[in-house]
């Protein structure tokens, strides 16, 4: 069986986790969490980075720190993971779904602008498959209408847009270190705050149960107390230790994924020329982190049939998001099938192929050969 995803272990994870145990500090914000935060701040160039228990919790912190409340609207793609919307909904605000572009499957800035009302407070762009959204247009719109931008960069760690790392362009950004992402600690995430000093302070407090405990440990206040809303969003230092090992190999891991991506691309090029499928597009100003390799078939029927036939041949190809506007929860907000035609069409024709650093050349060849045979 060639699975869809396989955890990559660098070999240092065990050493660092053992060292973490030896230090007898396994709760949050220990030696390794501080290392992770510093790594993110220095490598990607952001003002403040804080490791969290997940990208979902980082999105929650972002939504709380922006003071989202009932009556507020946040524009995001419908074609995303539920956490992007949940963060907003948990504050009582409304997710407003915009269309995606056909080339990258990222949110379409023109539709973002269409969806702005007097109640719009923020835009949550999602960098799908490790390829950046059109951030210049999104940041321009945000500036014009005075909106905050929270990048859902769960899939975008170590990818770039015009030289800048994803997660360092909006006001706030969220990373995921879930096992299915490029760099992993099993479960885990981070919140990045890029400019605003007050937002930095608030994110830190919200992450620490609404207390100024971090300021206390830095000696900035003489006791710590309850100063804001918050919850517990700190991961165990053991998870940070695991992630440190992955970060040491961040560029090697990305290079291995690029090899897989390139091999698929070359192997399937002929089928694209014959009009049997479409290959993913990386716009010129984007550097991908090769999180995903997907193909777009000509119809849902062809997609489903290919997926099942590949499964019969032990190849773990999978579809992706059910658009949120069509989901039972989306319908509770008054959305329905037919609202977003491009999103609905693309989500029904996408197929993601196995993608992980250790996927071998012969295995890719086997997958390509089977796709060719079936189509
Ligand atoms: C994986 C993912 C998340 C959630 O990440 P967790 O760390 O599992 O909470 C959120 N948004 C997107 C786009 C994702 O791909």
PDB file of N, CA, C and O in Angstrom, residues 88-118:
ATOM      1  N   UNK A  88     -13.903  32.009  13.902  1.00  0.00           N
ATOM      2  CA  UNK A  88     -14.766  33.178  13.756  1.00  0.00           C
ATOM      3  C   UNK A  88     -16.123  32.928  14.405  1.00  0.00           C
ATOM      4  O   UNK A  88     -16.644  33.761  15.155  1.00  0.00           O
ATOM      5  N   UNK A  89     -16.657  31.744  14.133  1.00  0.00           N
ATOM      6  CA  UNK A  89     -17.985  31.384  14.649  1.00  0.00           C
ATOM      7  C   UNK A  89     -17.975  31.313  16.179  1.00  0.00           C
ATOM      8  O   UNK A  89     -18.937  31.720  16.837  1.00  0.00           O
ATOM      9  N   UNK A  90     -16.881  30.847  16.758  1.00  0.00           N
ATOM     10  CA  UNK A  90     -16.785  30.766  18.220  1.00  0.00           C
ATOM     11  C   UNK A  90     -16.851  32.147  18.884  1.00  0.00           C
ATOM     12  O   UNK A  90     -17.196  32.253  20.058  1.00  0.00           O
ATOM     13  N   UNK A  91     -16.537  33.209  18.159  1.00  0.00           N
ATOM     14  CA  UNK A  91     -16.647  34.577  18.690  1.00  0.00           C
ATOM     15  C   UNK A  91     -18.039  35.149  18.442  1.00  0.00           C
ATOM     16  O   UNK A  91     -18.304  36.298  18.778  1.00  0.00           O
ATOM     17  N   UNK A  92     -18.911  34.385  17.789  1.00  0.00           N
ATOM     18  CA  UNK A  92     -20.250  34.880  17.471  1.00  0.00           C
ATOM     19  C   UNK A  92     -20.302  35.645  16.164  1.00  0.00           C
ATOM     20  O   UNK A  92     -21.339  36.170  15.771  1.00  0.00           O
ATOM     21  N   UNK A  93     -19.162  35.725  15.462  1.00  0.00           N
ATOM     22  CA  UNK A  93     -19.127  36.452  14.187  1.00  0.00           C
ATOM     23  C   UNK A  93     -19.516  35.515  13.037  1.00  0.00           C
ATOM     24  O   UNK A  93     -19.664  34.308  13.228  1.00  0.00           O
ATOM     25  N   UNK A  94     -19.681  36.103  11.845  1.00  0.00           N
ATOM     26  CA  UNK A  94     -20.175  35.323  10.710  1.00  0.00           C
ATOM     27  C   UNK A  94     -19.077  35.109   9.662  1.00  0.00           C
ATOM     28  O   UNK A  94     -18.445  36.078   9.220  1.00  0.00           O
ATOM     29  N   UNK A  95     -18.863  33.860   9.237  1.00  0.00           N
ATOM     30  CA  UNK A  95     -17.933  33.647   8.124  1.00  0.00           C
ATOM     31  C   UNK A  95     -18.644  33.984   6.809  1.00  0.00           C
ATOM     32  O   UNK A  95     -19.758  33.528   6.578  1.00  0.00           O
ATOM     33  N   UNK A  96     -17.989  34.787   5.997  1.00  0.00           N
ATOM     34  CA  UNK A  96     -18.536  35.138   4.677  1.00  0.00           C
ATOM     35  C   UNK A  96     -17.603  34.513   3.648  1.00  0.00           C
ATOM     36  O   UNK A  96     -16.406  34.795   3.628  1.00  0.00           O
ATOM     37  N   UNK A  97     -18.185  33.622   2.836  1.00  0.00           N
ATOM     38  CA  UNK A  97     -17.343  32.825   1.950  1.00  0.00           C
ATOM     39  C   UNK A  97     -17.163  33.457   0.584  1.00  0.00           C
ATOM     40  O   UNK A  97     -18.136  33.838  -0.065  1.00  0.00           O
ATOM     41  N   UNK A  98     -15.908  33.544   0.157  1.00  0.00           N
ATOM     42  CA  UNK A  98     -15.587  34.090  -1.160  1.00  0.00           C
ATOM     43  C   UNK A  98     -15.112  32.964  -2.072  1.00  0.00           C
ATOM     44  O   UNK A  98     -14.669  31.906  -1.605  1.00  0.00           O
ATOM     45  N   UNK A  99     -15.188  33.225  -3.362  1.00  0.00           N
ATOM     46  CA  UNK A  99     -14.760  32.248  -4.372  1.00  0.00           C
ATOM     47  C   UNK A  99     -13.248  32.073  -4.370  1.00  0.00           C
ATOM     48  O   UNK A  99     -12.501  32.933  -3.869  1.00  0.00           O
ATOM     49  N   UNK A 100     -12.811  30.973  -4.965  1.00  0.00           N
ATOM     50  CA  UNK A 100     -11.384  30.742  -5.165  1.00  0.00           C
ATOM     51  C   UNK A 100     -11.042  30.966  -6.644  1.00  0.00           C
ATOM     52  O   UNK A 100     -11.923  30.953  -7.506  1.00  0.00           O
ATOM     53  N   UNK A 101      -9.749  31.162  -6.897  1.00  0.00           N
ATOM     54  CA  UNK A 101      -9.273  31.312  -8.275  1.00  0.00           C
ATOM     55  C   UNK A 101      -9.029  29.929  -8.860  1.00  0.00           C
ATOM     56  O   UNK A 101      -8.593  29.021  -8.147  1.00  0.00           O
ATOM     57  N   UNK A 102      -9.244  29.822 -10.182  1.00  0.00           N
ATOM     58  CA  UNK A 102      -9.084  28.519 -10.837  1.00  0.00           C
ATOM     59  C   UNK A 102      -7.634  28.064 -10.916  1.00  0.00           C
ATOM     60  O   UNK A 102      -7.359  26.877 -10.998  1.00  0.00           O
ATOM     61  N   UNK A 103      -6.703  29.017 -10.900  1.00  0.00           N
ATOM     62  CA  UNK A 103      -5.302  28.621 -11.082  1.00  0.00           C
ATOM     63  C   UNK A 103      -4.684  28.024  -9.817  1.00  0.00           C
ATOM     64  O   UNK A 103      -4.032  26.988  -9.868  1.00  0.00           O
ATOM     65  N   UNK A 104      -4.901  28.652  -8.668  1.00  0.00           N
ATOM     66  CA  UNK A 104      -4.244  28.184  -7.434  1.00  0.00           C
ATOM     67  C   UNK A 104      -5.206  27.589  -6.406  1.00  0.00           C
ATOM     68  O   UNK A 104      -4.763  27.035  -5.397  1.00  0.00           O
ATOM     69  N   UNK A 105      -6.508  27.739  -6.630  1.00  0.00           N
ATOM     70  CA  UNK A 105      -7.530  27.329  -5.653  1.00  0.00           C
ATOM     71  C   UNK A 105      -7.450  28.162  -4.369  1.00  0.00           C
ATOM     72  O   UNK A 105      -7.929  27.761  -3.314  1.00  0.00           O
ATOM     73  N   UNK A 106      -6.797  29.317  -4.477  1.00  0.00           N
ATOM     74  CA  UNK A 106      -6.741  30.251  -3.362  1.00  0.00           C
ATOM     75  C   UNK A 106      -7.834  31.308  -3.511  1.00  0.00           C
ATOM     76  O   UNK A 106      -8.317  31.557  -4.609  1.00  0.00           O
ATOM     77  N   UNK A 107      -8.155  31.965  -2.403  1.00  0.00           N
ATOM     78  CA  UNK A 107      -9.227  32.968  -2.388  1.00  0.00           C
ATOM     79  C   UNK A 107      -9.002  34.017  -3.487  1.00  0.00           C
ATOM     80  O   UNK A 107      -7.873  34.445  -3.716  1.00  0.00           O
ATOM     81  N   UNK A 108     -10.088  34.377  -4.172  1.00  0.00           N
ATOM     82  CA  UNK A 108     -10.031  35.323  -5.279  1.00  0.00           C
ATOM     83  C   UNK A 108     -10.235  36.743  -4.744  1.00  0.00           C
ATOM     84  O   UNK A 108     -11.314  37.071  -4.256  1.00  0.00           O
ATOM     85  N   UNK A 109      -9.187  37.580  -4.816  1.00  0.00           N
ATOM     86  CA  UNK A 109      -9.287  38.936  -4.250  1.00  0.00           C
ATOM     87  C   UNK A 109     -10.477  39.728  -4.803  1.00  0.00           C
ATOM     88  O   UNK A 109     -11.062  40.535  -4.085  1.00  0.00           O
ATOM     89  N   UNK A 110     -10.833  39.496  -6.080  1.00  0.00           N
ATOM     90  CA  UNK A 110     -11.964  40.248  -6.646  1.00  0.00           C
ATOM     91  C   UNK A 110     -13.247  39.907  -5.917  1.00  0.00           C
ATOM     92  O   UNK A 110     -14.086  40.757  -5.655  1.00  0.00           O
ATOM     93  N   UNK A 111     -13.406  38.630  -5.565  1.00  0.00           N
ATOM     94  CA  UNK A 111     -14.623  38.255  -4.844  1.00  0.00           C
ATOM     95  C   UNK A 111     -14.571  38.701  -3.383  1.00  0.00           C
ATOM     96  O   UNK A 111     -15.603  38.929  -2.768  1.00  0.00           O
ATOM     97  N   UNK A 112     -13.356  38.820  -2.836  1.00  0.00           N
ATOM     98  CA  UNK A 112     -13.222  39.364  -1.479  1.00  0.00           C
ATOM     99  C   UNK A 112     -13.828  40.761  -1.470  1.00  0.00           C
ATOM    100  O   UNK A 112     -14.649  41.099  -0.617  1.00  0.00           O
ATOM    101  N   UNK A 113     -13.443  41.557  -2.460  1.00  0.00           N
ATOM    102  CA  UNK A 113     -13.931  42.931  -2.531  1.00  0.00           C
ATOM    103  C   UNK A 113     -15.461  42.973  -2.701  1.00  0.00           C
ATOM    104  O   UNK A 113     -16.146  43.779  -2.073  1.00  0.00           O
ATOM    105  N   UNK A 114     -15.988  42.049  -3.520  1.00  0.00           N
ATOM    106  CA  UNK A 114     -17.458  41.960  -3.694  1.00  0.00           C
ATOM    107  C   UNK A 114     -18.192  41.719  -2.391  1.00  0.00           C
ATOM    108  O   UNK A 114     -19.337  42.109  -2.230  1.00  0.00           O
ATOM    109  N   UNK A 115     -17.531  40.997  -1.472  1.00  0.00           N
ATOM    110  CA  UNK A 115     -18.229  40.522  -0.271  1.00  0.00           C
ATOM    111  C   UNK A 115     -18.089  41.480   0.917  1.00  0.00           C
ATOM    112  O   UNK A 115     -18.602  41.197   2.007  1.00  0.00           O
ATOM    113  N   UNK A 116     -17.394  42.590   0.723  1.00  0.00           N
ATOM    114  CA  UNK A 116     -17.198  43.543   1.828  1.00  0.00           C
ATOM    115  C   UNK A 116     -18.492  44.310   2.118  1.00  0.00           C
ATOM    116  O   UNK A 116     -19.169  44.769   1.204  1.00  0.00           O
ATOM    117  N   UNK A 117     -18.845  44.391   3.403  1.00  0.00           N
ATOM    118  CA  UNK A 117     -19.987  45.208   3.837  1.00  0.00           C
ATOM    119  C   UNK A 117     -19.504  46.119   4.971  1.00  0.00           C
ATOM    120  O   UNK A 117     -18.330  46.069   5.353  1.00  0.00           O
ATOM    121  N   UNK A 118     -20.413  46.866   5.545  1.00  0.00           N
ATOM    122  CA  UNK A 118     -20.046  47.722   6.684  1.00  0.00           C
ATOM    123  C   UNK A 118     -19.655  46.899   7.908  1.00  0.00           C
ATOM    124  O   UNK A 118     -19.052  47.414   8.844  1.00  0.00           O
TER     125      UNK A 118
END
